[in-house]
Coordinates of C-alpha atoms in Angstrom, one line a residue:
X1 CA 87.0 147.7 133.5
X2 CA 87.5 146.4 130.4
X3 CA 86.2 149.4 127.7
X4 CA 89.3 148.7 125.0
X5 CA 86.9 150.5 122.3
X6 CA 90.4 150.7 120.4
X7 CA 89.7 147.1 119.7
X8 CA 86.2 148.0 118.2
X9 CA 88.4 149.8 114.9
X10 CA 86.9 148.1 112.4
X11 CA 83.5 149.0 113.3
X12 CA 83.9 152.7 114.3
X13 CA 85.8 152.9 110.4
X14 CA 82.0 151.3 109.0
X15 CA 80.6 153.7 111.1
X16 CA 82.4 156.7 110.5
X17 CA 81.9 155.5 106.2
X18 CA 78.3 155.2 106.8
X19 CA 77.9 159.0 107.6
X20 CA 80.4 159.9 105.1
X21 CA 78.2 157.8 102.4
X22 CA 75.5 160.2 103.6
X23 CA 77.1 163.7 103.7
X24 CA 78.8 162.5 99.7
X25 CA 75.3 162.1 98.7
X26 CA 73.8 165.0 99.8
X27 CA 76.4 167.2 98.8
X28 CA 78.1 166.3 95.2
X29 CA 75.8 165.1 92.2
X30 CA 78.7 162.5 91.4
X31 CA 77.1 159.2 92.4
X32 CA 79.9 157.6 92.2
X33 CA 81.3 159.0 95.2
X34 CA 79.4 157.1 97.0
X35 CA 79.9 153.7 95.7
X36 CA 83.8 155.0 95.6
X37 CA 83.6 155.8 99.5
X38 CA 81.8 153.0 100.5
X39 CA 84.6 150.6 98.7
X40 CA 87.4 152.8 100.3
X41 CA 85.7 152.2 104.2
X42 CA 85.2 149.0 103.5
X43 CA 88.9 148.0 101.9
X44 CA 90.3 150.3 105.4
X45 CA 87.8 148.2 107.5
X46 CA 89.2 144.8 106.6
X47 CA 93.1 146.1 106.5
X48 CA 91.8 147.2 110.2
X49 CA 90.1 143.8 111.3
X50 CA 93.4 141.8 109.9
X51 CA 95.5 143.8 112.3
X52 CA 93.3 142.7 115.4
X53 CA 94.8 139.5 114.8
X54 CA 97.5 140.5 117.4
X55 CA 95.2 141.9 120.0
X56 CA 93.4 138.9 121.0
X57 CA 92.3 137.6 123.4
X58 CA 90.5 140.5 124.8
X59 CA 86.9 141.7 126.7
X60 CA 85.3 144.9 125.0
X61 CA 82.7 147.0 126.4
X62 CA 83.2 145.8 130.1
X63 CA 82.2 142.4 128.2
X64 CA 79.8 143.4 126.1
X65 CA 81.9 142.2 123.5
X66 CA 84.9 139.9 123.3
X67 CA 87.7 139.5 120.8
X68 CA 88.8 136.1 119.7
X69 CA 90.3 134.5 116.9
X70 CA 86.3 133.3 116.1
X71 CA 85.0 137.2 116.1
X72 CA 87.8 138.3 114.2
X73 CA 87.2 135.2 111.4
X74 CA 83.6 136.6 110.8
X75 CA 84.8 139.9 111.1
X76 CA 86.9 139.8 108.2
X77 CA 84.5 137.0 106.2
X78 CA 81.7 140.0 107.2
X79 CA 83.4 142.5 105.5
X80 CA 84.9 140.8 102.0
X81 CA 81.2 139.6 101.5
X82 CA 80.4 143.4 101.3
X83 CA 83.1 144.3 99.7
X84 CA 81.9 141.6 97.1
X85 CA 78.4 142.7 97.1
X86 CA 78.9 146.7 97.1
X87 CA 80.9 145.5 94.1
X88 CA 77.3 143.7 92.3
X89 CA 75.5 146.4 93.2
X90 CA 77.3 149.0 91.5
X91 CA 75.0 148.7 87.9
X92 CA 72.1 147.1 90.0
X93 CA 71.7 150.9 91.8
X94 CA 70.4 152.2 88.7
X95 CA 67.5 151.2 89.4
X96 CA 67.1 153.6 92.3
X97 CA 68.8 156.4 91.5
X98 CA 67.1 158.9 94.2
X99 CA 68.3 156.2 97.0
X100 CA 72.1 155.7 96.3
X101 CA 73.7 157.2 99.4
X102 CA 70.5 155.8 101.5
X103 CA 71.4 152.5 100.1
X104 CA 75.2 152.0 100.9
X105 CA 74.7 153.6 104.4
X106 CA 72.3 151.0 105.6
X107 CA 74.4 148.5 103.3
X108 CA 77.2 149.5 105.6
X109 CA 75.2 149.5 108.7
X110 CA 73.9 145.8 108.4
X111 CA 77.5 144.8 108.1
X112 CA 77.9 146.9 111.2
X113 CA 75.5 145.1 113.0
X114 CA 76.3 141.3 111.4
X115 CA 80.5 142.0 112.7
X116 CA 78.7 143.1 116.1
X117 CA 77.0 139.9 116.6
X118 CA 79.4 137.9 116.6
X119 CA 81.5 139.4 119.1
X120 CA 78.7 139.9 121.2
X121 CA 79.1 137.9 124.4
X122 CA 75.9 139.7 126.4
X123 CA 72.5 139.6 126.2
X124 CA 72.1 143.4 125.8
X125 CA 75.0 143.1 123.1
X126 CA 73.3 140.5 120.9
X127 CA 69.7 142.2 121.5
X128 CA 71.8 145.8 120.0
X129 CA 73.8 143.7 117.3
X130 CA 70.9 141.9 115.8
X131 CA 68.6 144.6 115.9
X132 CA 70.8 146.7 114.0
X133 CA 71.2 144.4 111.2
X134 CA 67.5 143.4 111.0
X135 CA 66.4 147.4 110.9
X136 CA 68.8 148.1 108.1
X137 CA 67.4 145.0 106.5
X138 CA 63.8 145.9 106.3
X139 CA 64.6 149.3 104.7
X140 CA 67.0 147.6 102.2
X141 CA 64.8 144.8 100.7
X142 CA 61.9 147.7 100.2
X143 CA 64.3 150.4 98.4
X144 CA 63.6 149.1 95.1
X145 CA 59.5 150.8 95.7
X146 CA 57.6 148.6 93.5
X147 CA 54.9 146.5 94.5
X148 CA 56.3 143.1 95.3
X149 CA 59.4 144.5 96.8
X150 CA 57.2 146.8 99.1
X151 CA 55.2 143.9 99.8
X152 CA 58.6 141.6 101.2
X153 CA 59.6 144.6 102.8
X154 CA 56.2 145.0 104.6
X155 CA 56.3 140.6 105.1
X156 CA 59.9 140.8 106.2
X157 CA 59.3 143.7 109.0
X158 CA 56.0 142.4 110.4
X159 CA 57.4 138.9 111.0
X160 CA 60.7 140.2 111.6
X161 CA 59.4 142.2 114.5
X162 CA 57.0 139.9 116.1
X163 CA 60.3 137.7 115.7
X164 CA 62.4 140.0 118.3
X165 CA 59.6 140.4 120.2
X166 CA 59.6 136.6 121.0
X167 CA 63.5 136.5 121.2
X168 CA 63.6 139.5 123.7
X169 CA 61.4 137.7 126.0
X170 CA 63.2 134.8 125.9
X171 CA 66.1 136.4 126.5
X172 CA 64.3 138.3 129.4
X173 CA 63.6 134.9 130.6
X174 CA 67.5 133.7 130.8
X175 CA 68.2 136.9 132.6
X176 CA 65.6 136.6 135.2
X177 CA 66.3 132.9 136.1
X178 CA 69.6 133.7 135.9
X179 CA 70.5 136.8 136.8
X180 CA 72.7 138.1 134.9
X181 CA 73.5 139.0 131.2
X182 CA 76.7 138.0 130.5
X183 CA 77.1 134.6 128.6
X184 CA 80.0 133.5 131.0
X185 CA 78.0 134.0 134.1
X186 CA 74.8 132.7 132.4
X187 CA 76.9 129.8 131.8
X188 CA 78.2 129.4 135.4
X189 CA 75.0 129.8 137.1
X190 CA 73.4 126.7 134.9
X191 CA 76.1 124.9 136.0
X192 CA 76.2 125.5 139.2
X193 CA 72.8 124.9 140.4
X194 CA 69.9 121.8 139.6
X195 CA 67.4 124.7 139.2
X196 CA 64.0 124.1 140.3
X197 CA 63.1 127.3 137.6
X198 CA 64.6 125.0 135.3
X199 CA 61.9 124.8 133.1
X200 CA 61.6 128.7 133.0
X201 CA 64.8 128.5 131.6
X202 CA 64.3 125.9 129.1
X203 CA 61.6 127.7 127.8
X204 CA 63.4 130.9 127.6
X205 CA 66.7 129.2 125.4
X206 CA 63.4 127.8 123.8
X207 CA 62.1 130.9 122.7
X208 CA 65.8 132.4 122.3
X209 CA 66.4 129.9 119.8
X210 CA 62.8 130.3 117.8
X211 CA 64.2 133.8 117.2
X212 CA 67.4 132.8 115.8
X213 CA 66.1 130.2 113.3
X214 CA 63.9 132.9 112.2
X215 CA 67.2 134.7 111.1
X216 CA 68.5 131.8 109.9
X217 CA 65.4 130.1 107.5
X218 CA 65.3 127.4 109.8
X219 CA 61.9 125.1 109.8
X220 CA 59.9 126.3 110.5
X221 CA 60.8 130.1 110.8
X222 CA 61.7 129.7 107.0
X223 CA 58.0 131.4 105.5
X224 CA 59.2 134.6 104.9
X225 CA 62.5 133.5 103.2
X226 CA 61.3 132.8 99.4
X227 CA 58.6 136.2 99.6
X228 CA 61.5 138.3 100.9
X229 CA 64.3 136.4 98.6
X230 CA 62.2 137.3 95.2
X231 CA 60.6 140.9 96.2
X232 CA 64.4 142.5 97.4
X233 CA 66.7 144.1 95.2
X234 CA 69.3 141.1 94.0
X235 CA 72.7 142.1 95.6
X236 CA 70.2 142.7 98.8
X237 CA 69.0 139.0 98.8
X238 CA 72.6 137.9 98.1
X239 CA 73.6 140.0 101.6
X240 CA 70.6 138.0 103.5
X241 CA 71.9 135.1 101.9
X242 CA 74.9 135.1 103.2
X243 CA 75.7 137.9 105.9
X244 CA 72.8 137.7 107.5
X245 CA 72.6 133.8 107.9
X246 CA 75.9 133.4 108.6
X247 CA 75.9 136.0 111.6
X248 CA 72.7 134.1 112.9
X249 CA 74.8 131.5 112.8
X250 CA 77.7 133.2 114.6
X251 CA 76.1 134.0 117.6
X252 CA 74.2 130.8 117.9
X253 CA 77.1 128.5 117.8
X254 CA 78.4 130.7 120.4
X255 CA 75.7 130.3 122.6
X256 CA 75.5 126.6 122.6
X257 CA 79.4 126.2 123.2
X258 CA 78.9 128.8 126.0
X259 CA 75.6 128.5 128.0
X260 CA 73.8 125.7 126.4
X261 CA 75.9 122.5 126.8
X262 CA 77.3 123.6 130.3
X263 CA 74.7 121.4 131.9
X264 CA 76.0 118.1 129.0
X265 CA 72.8 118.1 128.5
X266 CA 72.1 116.1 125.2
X267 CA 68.6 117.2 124.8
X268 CA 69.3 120.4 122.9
X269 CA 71.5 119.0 120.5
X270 CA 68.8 116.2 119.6
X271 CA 66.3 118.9 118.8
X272 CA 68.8 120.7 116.9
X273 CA 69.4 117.6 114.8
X274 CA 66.0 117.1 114.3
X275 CA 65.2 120.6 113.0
X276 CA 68.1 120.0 111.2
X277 CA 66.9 116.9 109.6
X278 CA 63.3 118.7 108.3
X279 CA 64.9 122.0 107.7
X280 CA 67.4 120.4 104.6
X281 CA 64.6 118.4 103.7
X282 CA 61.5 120.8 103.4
X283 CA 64.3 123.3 101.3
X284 CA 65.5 120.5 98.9
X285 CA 61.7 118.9 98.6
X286 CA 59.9 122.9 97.6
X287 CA 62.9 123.9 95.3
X288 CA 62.3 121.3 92.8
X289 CA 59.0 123.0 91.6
X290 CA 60.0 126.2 91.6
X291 CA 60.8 128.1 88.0
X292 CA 61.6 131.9 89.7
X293 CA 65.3 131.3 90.1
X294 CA 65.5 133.7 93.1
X295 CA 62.7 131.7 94.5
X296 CA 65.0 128.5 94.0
X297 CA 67.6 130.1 95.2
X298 CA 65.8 130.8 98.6
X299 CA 64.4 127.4 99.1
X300 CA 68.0 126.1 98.3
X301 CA 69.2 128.2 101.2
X302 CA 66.9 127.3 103.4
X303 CA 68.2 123.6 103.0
X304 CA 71.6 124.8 102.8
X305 CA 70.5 126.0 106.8
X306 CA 69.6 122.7 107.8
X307 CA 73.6 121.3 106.8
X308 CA 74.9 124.1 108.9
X309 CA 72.6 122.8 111.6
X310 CA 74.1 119.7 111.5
X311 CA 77.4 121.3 112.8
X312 CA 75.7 123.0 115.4
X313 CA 73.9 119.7 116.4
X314 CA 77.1 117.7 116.8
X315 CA 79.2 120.5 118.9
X316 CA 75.8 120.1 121.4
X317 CA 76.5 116.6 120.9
X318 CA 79.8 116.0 121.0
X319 CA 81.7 119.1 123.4
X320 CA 84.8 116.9 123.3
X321 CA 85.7 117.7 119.9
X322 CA 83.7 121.1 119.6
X323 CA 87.1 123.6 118.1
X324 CA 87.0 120.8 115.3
X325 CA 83.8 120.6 114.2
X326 CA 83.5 124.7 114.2
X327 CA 86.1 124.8 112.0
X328 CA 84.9 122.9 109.5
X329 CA 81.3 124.3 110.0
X330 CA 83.3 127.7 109.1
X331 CA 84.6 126.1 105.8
X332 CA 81.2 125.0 104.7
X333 CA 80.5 129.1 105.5
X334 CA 82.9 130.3 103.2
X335 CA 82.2 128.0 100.8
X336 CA 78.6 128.4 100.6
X337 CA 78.9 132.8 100.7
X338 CA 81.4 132.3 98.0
X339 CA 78.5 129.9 96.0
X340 CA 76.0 131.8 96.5
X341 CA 77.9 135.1 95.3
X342 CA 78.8 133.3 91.8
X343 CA 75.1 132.4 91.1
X344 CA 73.5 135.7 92.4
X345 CA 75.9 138.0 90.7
X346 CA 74.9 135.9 86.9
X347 CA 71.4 136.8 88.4
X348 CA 72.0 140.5 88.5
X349 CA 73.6 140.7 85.1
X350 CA 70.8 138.7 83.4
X351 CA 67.9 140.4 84.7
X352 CA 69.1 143.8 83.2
X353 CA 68.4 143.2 80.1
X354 CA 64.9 140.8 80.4
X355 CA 63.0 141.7 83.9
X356 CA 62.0 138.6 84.2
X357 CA 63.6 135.8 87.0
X358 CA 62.2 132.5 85.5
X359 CA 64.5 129.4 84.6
X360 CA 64.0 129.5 81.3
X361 CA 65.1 132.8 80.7
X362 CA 68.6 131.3 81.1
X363 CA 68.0 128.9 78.1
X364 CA 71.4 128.7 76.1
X365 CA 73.5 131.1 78.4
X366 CA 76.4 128.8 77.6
X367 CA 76.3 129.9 73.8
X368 CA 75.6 133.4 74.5
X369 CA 77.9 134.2 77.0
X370 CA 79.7 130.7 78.0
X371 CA 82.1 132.6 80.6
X372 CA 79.1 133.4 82.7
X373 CA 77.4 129.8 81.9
X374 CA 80.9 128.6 83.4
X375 CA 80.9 130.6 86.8
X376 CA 77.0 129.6 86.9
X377 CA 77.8 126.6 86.6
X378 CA 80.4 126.3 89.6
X379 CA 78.4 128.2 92.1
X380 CA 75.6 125.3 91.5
X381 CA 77.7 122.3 91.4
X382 CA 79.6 123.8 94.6
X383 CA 76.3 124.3 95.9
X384 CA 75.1 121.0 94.6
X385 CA 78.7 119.5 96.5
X386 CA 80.1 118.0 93.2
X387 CA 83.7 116.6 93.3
X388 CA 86.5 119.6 93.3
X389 CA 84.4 122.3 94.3
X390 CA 84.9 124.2 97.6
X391 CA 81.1 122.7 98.6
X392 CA 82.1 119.6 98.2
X393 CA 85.0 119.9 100.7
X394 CA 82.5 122.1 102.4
X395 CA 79.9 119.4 103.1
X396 CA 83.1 116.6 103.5
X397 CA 84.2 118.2 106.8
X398 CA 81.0 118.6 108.2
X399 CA 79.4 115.4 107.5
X400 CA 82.7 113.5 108.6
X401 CA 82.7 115.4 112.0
X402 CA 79.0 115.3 112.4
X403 CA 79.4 111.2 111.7
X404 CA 82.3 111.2 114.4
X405 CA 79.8 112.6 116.8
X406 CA 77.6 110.2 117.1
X407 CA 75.3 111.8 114.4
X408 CA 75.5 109.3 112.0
X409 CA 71.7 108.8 111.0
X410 CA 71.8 112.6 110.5
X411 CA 74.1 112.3 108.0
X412 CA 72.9 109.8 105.8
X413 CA 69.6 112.1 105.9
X414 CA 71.8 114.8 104.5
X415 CA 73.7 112.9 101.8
X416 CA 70.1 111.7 100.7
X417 CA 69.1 115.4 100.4
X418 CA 72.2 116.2 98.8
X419 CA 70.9 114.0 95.6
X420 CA 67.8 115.4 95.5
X421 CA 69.2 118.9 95.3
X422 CA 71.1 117.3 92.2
X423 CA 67.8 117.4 90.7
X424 CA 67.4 121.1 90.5
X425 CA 70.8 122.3 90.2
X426 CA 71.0 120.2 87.4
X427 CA 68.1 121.0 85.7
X428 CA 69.2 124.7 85.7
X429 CA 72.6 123.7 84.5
X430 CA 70.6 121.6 81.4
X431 CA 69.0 124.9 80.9
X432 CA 71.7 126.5 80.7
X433 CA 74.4 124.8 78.2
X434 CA 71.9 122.4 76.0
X435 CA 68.4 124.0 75.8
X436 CA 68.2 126.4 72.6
X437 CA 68.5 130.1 73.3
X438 CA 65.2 132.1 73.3
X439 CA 67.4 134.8 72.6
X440 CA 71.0 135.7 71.1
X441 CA 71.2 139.0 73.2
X442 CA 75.2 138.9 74.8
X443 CA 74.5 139.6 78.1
X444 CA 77.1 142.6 79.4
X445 CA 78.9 143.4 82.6
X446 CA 80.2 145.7 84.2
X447 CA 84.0 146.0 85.0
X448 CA 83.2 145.8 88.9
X449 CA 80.8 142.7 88.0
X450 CA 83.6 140.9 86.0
X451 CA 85.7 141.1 89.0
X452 CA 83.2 139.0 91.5
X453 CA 82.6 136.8 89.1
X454 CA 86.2 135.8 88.8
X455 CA 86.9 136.1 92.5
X456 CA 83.9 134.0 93.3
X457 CA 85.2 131.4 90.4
X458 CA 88.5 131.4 91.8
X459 CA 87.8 131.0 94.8
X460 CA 85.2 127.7 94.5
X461 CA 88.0 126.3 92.3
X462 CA 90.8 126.9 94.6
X463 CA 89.4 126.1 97.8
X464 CA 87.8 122.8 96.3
X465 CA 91.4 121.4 94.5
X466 CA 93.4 123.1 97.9
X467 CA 91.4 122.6 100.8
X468 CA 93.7 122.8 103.5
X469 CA 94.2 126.5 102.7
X470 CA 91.0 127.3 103.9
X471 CA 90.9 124.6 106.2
X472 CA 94.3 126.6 107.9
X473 CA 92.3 129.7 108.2
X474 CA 89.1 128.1 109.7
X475 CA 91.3 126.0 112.2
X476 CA 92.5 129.6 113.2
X477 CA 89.6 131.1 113.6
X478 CA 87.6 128.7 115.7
X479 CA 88.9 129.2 118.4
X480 CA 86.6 130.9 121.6
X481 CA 88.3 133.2 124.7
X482 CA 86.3 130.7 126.3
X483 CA 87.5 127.3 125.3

């Protein structure tokens, strides 16, 4: 028996906040409470995750769950993001001032869900994990009540839910070829046996997959990605952005390492590369005409999905240097949430004074307000993977490790998309610092806003002049209790 729910800490604390979120709200008409108590769980949530680090390797939950030095890395990457993001939100929540304590409990409740999946290591698990994450979701990108963002909401559940349907059977699949639920044993049957079911089971990791690359904006589960991205409240698009793609993420490179490429079977990691190939490309080619910056922004991270890809690709690819190549898909990671957190947090401060998204309404930023221009300007370059920002290293590790694994045509596809993505980044950065202002309004932020922004700068800076800091961490936390 392996229960250890003591090892579960950080997730009973989000738990325990996310009623206490709901009980502040309901009974003291100081709203700030809320956004105070959500910060405090949070802030005791990581400081709880970091000691874990001790603990490991462990089973949870009878193996339901199991904690490694690669759960506890998204764990506490999980957690700052909402940190970050509870931080953005904190003048954005104005706008739905009736839904404040509704609003940081599922907030807190996604995060739940996203630190979940990554430790799962069980069908059941993953099926509980994702689901909780994808609920809290659909509810979050609706709570702003207008018409588009009722609309997303209504897109995102409908294909979100024929979505799980298909992953649940394909899941049901694996476990009836199989016969059991747990990863390891999955793992062992496969290669135990030349299955004459075996293409019951391909189908199933077929259909298994289709579910995750709906999560993830993969081509071509990638539709409801720009509808969603534009109709959701900002600091909500920035948590699908990032949480939520990164935790699909999670659990899928855990699932090739473990089940997948038992058989060293090559064909999986082909068709990974080649989704991997279209997905970066469709993203980069659809973003160029876009002028609805969130819009951009969603097509961008949809091709942003197809680099990640390539990591997962190679480690199917290459098993013998799999720890290596995780770890530097885990760099790109941070480096992309930490992008992605500079550019939507300018977002959320420049659409409170126009409400308006559009490109050009960002004309001159650099002489109104040049110290957002600059942090703008970062998380695109790093996006873009200029020279000395932490994308660049980002995209350096994976594209060297995908190269050493026998990958090498992928990669040139990707460095071909990385110059068209120039194109757009660039032309918002023109916008930006040379194009005349259409107006000499200051833009304002808040003290909480001010903060991300300079974390997030910081952090692109730093990580792209001092790689090997990160590149420490990462190395740490790639490793799996089963490798």
């Amino acid at each position: 028996m392996y229960l250890n729910l003591h090892l579960l800490r950080p997730e009973i604390c989000l738990a325990i906040t996310a009623i206490a979120v709901i009980a502040v709200d309901l009974f003291s008409r100081r709203k700030w409470l809320v956004n105070t108590v959500s910060l405090v769980g949070l802030l005791v949530s990581i400081v709880l995750a970091i000691s874990l680090v001790g603990s490991m390797p462990n089973y949870v939950g009878n193996g339901l769950f199991v904690l490694d030095n690669y759960a506890v890395f998204f764990k506490i990457l999980f957690i700052a993001i909402a940190i970050l993001v509870v931080l953005v939100s904190t003048d954005y929540i104005e706008r739905i001032p009736k839904l404040h304590g509704e609003y940081h409990a599922l907030l807190l409740t996604a995060t739940l869900g996203a630190m979940l999946t990554a430790a799962a290591q069980n069908i059941i698990s993953v099926i509980l994990s994702v689901e909780l994450t994808a609920v809290s979701l659909y509810a979050l990108v609706g709570m702003l009540k207008n018409e588009k963002s009722t609309e997303s909401s209504l897109k995102y559940l409908l294909l979100g839910a024929v979505n799980s349907a298909v992953m649940l059977f394909g899941l049901a699949l694996v476990f009836g070829f199989t016969g059991s639920t747990n990863f390891s044993e999955i793992a062992e049957m496969i290669s135990k046996s030349v299955m004459s079911d075996g293409f019951g089971l391909f189908f199933g990791l077929a259909l298994v997959f289709a579910g995750f690359a709906f999560k993830i904006a993969a081509v071509p589960f990638h539709m409801w990605a720009p509808d969603v991205y534009e109709g959701s409240p900002t600091p909500i698009t920035l948590f699908l952005s990032t949480v939520s793609k990164i935790a699909g993420f999670s659990i899928l490179l855990r699932l090739v390492i473990i089940i997948v490429d038992t058989s060293s079977n090559h064909t999986w990691g082909m068709l990974l590369a080649i989704i991997s190939a279209v997905t970066m490309t469709t993203g980069n080619l659809l973003a160029i005409s876009q002028n609805n910056i969130k819009r951009l922004l969603a097509y961008s991270s949809i091709a942003q999905s197809g680099y990640m890809l390539m990591a997962v690709a190679a480690v199917s690819v290459s098993m013998h240097d799999s720890l290596t190549i995780v770890s530097s898909l885990q760099s790109y990671m941070v480096a992309f949430a930490l992008a992605e957190i500079a550019v939507f947090s300018v977002v959320i401060i420049a659409s409170r004074y126009k409400d308006s998204e559009s490109i050009t309404d960002y004309s001159g930023l650099g002489k109104r307000s040049p110290r957002m221009a600059f942090i703008l300007t970062l998380g695109l370059l790093s996006l873009m993977g200029f020279p000395l920002m932490a994308g660049f290293m980002g995209k350096f590790y994976v594209f060297n490790q995908v190269a050493n694994g026998g990958l090498l045509w992928l990669v040139i596809i990707a460095v071909i998309n990385s110059v068209i993505s120039a194109f757009y980044y660039l032309r918002i950065i023109r916008t930006i610092w040379i194009e005349t202002p259409q107006s000499f309004e200051t833009p304002r932020s808040s003290p909480a806003l001010k903060i991300v922004l300079f974390i997030s700068g910081i952090g692109i800076l730093l990580f792209g002049i001092l790689p090997a800091i990160l590149s420490t961490f990462t190395a740490w936390g790639s490793q799996f209790i089963s490798i």
